[in-house]
Coordinates of C-alpha atoms in Angstrom, one line a residue:
X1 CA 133.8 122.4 185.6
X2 CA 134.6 123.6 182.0
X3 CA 132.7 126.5 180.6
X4 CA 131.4 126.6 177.0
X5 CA 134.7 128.7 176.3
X6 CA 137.0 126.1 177.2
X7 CA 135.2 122.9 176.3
X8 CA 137.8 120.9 173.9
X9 CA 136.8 121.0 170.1
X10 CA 135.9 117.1 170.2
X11 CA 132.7 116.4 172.6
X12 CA 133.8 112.8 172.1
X13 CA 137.0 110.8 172.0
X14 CA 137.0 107.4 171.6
X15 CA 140.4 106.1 171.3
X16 CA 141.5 102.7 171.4
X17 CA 137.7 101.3 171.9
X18 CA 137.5 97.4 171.5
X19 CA 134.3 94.9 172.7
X20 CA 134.9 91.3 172.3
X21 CA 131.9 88.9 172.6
X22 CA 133.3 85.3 173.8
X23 CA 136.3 86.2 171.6
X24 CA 134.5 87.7 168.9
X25 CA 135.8 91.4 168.3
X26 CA 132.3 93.1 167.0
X27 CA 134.2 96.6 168.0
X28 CA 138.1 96.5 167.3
X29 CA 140.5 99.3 168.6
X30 CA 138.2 102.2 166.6
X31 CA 139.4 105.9 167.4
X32 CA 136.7 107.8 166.4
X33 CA 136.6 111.8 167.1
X34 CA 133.3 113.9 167.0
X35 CA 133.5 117.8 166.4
X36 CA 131.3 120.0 168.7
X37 CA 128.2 121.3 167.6
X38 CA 128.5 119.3 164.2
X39 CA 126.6 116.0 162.6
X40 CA 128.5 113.0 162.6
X41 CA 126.7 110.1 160.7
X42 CA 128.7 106.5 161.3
X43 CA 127.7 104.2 158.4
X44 CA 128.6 100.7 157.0
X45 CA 127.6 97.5 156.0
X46 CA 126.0 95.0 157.9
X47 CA 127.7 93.9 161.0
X48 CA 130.2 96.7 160.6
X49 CA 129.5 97.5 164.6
X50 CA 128.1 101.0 164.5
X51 CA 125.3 99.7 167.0
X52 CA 128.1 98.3 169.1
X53 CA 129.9 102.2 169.0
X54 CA 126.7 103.2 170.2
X55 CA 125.8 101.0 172.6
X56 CA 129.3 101.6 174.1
X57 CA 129.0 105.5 174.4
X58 CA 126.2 105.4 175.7
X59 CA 127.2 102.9 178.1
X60 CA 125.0 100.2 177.5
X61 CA 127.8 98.4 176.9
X62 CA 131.2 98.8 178.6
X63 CA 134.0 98.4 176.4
X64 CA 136.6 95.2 176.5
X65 CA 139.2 98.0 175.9
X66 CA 139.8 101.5 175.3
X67 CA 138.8 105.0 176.3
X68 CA 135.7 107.1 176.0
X69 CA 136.2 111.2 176.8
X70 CA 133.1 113.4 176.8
X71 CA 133.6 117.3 177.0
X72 CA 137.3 116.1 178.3
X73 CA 136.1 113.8 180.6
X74 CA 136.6 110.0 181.0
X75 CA 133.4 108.0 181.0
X76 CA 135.3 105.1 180.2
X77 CA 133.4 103.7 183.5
X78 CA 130.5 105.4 184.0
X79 CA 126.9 103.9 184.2
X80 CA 124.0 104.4 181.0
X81 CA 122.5 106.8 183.8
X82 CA 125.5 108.7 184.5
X83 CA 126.8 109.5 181.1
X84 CA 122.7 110.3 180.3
X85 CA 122.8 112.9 183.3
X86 CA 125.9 115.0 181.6
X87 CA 123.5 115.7 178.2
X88 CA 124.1 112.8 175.9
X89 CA 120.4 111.6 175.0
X90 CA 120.0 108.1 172.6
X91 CA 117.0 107.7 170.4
X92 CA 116.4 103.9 169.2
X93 CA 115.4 102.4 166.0
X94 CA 111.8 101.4 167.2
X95 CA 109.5 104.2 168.1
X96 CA 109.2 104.4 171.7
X97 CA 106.2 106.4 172.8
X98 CA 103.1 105.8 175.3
X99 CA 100.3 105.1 173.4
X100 CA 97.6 106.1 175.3
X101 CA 98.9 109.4 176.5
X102 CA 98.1 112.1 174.5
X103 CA 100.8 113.5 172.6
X104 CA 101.2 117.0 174.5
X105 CA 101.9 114.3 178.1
X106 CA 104.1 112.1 176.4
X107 CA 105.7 115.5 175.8
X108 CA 105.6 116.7 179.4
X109 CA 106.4 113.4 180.9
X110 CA 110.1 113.8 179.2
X111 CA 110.2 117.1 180.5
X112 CA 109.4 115.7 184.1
X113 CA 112.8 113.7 184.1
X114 CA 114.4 117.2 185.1
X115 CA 113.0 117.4 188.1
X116 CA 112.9 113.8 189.3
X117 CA 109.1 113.5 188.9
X118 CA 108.9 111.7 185.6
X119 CA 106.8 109.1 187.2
X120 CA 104.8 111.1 189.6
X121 CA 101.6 110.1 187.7
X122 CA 99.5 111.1 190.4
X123 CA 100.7 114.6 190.3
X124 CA 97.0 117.2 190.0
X125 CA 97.2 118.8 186.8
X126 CA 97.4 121.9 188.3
X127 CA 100.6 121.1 189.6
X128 CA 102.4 119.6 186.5
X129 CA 100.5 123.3 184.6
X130 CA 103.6 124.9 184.6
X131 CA 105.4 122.6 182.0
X132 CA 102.2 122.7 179.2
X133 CA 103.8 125.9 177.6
X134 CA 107.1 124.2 177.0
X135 CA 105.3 121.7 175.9
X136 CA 103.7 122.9 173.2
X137 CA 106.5 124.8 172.1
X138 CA 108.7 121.9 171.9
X139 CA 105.3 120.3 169.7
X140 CA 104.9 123.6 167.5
X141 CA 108.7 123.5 166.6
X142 CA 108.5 119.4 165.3
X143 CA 105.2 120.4 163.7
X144 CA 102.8 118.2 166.1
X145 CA 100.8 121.5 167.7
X146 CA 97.9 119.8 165.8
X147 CA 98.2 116.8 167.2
X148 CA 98.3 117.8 171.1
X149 CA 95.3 116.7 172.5
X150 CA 94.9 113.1 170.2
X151 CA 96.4 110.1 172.4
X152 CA 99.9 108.6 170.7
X153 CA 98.4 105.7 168.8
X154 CA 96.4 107.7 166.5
X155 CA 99.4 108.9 164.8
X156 CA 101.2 107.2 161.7
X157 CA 104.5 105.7 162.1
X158 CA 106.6 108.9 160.4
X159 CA 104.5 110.9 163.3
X160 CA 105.0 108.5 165.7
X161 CA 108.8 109.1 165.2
X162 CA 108.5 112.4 165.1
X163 CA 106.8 112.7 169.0
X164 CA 109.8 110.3 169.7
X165 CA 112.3 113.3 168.5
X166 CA 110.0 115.9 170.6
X167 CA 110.3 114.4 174.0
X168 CA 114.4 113.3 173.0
X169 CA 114.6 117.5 172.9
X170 CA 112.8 117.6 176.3
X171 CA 115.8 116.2 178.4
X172 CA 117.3 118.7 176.2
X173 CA 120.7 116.9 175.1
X174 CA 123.8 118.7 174.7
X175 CA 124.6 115.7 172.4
X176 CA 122.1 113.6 170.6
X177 CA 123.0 110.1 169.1
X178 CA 120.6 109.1 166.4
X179 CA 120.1 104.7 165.7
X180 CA 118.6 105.0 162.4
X181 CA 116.6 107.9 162.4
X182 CA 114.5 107.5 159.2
X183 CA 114.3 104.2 159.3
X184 CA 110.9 102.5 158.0
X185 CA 109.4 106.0 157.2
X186 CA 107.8 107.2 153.6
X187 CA 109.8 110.0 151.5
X188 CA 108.2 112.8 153.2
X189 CA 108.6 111.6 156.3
X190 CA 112.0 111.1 156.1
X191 CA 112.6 115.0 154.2
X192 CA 110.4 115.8 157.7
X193 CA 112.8 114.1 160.2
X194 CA 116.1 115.5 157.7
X195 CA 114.5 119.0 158.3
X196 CA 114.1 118.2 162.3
X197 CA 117.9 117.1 162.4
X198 CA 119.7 120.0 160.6
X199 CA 117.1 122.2 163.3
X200 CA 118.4 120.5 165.8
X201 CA 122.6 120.6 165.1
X202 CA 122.3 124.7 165.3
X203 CA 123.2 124.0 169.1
X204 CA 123.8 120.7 169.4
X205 CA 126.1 118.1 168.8
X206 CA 124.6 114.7 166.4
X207 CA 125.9 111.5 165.9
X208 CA 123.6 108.8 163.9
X209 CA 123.8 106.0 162.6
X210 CA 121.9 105.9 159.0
X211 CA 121.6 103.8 156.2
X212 CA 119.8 106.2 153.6
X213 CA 123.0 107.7 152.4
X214 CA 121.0 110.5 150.5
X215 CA 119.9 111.8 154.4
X216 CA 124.0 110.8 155.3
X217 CA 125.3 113.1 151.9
X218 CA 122.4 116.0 152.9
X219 CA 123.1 116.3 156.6
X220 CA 126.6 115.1 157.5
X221 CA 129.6 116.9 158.2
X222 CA 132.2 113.9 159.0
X223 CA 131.4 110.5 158.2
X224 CA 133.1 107.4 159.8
X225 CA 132.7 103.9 158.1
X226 CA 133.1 100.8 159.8
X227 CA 133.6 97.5 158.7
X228 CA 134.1 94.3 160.8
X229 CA 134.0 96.4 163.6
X230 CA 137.5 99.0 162.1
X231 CA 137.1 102.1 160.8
X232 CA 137.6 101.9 157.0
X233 CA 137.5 105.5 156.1
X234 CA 136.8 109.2 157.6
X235 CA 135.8 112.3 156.1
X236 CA 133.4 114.4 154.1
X237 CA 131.1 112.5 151.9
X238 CA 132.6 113.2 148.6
X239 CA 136.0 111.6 150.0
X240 CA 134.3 108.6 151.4
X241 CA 131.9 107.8 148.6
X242 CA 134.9 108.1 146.2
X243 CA 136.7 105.5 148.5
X244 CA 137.5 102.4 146.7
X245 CA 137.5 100.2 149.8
X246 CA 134.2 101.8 151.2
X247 CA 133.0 101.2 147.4
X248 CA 134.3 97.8 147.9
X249 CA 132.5 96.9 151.3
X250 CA 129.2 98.0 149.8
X251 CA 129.0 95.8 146.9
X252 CA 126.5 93.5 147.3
X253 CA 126.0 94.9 150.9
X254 CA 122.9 96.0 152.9
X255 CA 122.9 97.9 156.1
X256 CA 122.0 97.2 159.1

């Protein structure tokens, strides 16, 4: 087992990665390379395949072709569950919370998984006690202590969203890929979320996939861009935006 001195620089190495859908190549030999403890947005127009990438490191998806590496390991083969187990945590684009559990047990129900008791529902309150301090630290540091005690559907979307990022930080993830973070939220939700991300990269690794490129130029430090399903460009944002073929694929383009 590798130590945190000896853990490669990449967490992940995708080389070679293709997925073909009856033929159709919606991923197409991409090498993509994510530096440890850094944010990694993967952007591009629509169809471009950065919901295939993710769905194919995460292992909802196994690839037609290719490698995946994590921490130096191939997970080429491993199952969603697996690859979940060694600290890479997904959020999704729609807000995924239960809304009739307050917002302090949606909360402790993430930090249940642990243990293997996430769906111990019938557990005495006493017993699930010791996990309401953690709880409410994880809701004080995403700004919801104020909101503990109101059941889930009583908050707005960008709060809604926000309880979503909370109980993502439970399982505590070594890496955290991001499907559209800000997605469908007001301006000062989305500044709220920006904040939560940059918080969050101190000690861990992100990769998301965003369309507001203002949060993409604010937060990232590598960017890839896809187009039918090839990477078109790499690098910091000044090189990329200055592109003229990622210039090119957004003219007249809307994300996806």
């Amino acid at each position: 087992m590798k130590t945190a001195v000896d853990k490669p620089d990449h967490i992940i190495e995708a080389t070679g990665l293709s997925k073909l859908f009856h033929g159709f190549a919606a991923v197409d030999r991409v090498d993509l390379s994510v530096r440890r403890n850094s944010i990694h947005a993967l952007i591009g127009p629509n169809g471009a395949g950065k919901t295939t990438m993710f769905n194919l490191i995460t292992k909802f998806l196994q690839p037609t072709h290719g490698t995946i590496r994590y921490n130096g390991e191939d997970i080429t083969r491993l199952r969603p569950e697996q690859v979940a187990r060694r600290g890479v945590v997904r959020s999704f684009q729609i807000s995924a919370v239960y809304p009739r559990m307050t917002v302090r047990e949606n909360v402790r129900i993430a930090l249940q998984r642990p243990t293997g008791s996430s769906y111990r529902f019938w557990q005495s309150e006493k017993a699930l006690r010791v996990l309401h301090d953690r709880a409410d630290a994880l809701l004080t540091d995403v700004g919801l202590s104020s909101y503990a005690d109101q059941p889930a559907t009583m908050l707005s979307y960008g709060r809604k969203r926000v309880l979503e990022f909370a109980t993502t930080l439970a399982l505590d993830p070594e890496m955290l890929l991001l499907d559209e973070p800000t997605s469908g939220l007001g301006h000062e939700d989305v500044e709220l979320i920006a904040q939560l991300i940059r918080k969050v990269a101190t000690d861990r690794t992100v990769l998301m996939v965003e369309h507001n490129l203002s949060v993409v130029s604010m937060l990232s430090d590598a960017i890839t861009v896809l187009a039918a399903g090839r990477v078109l460009a790499e690098g910091d944002y000044d090189t990329v935006s200055r592109d003229p073929r990622v210039i090119d694929a957004y003219i007249g383009g809307v994300d996806d």
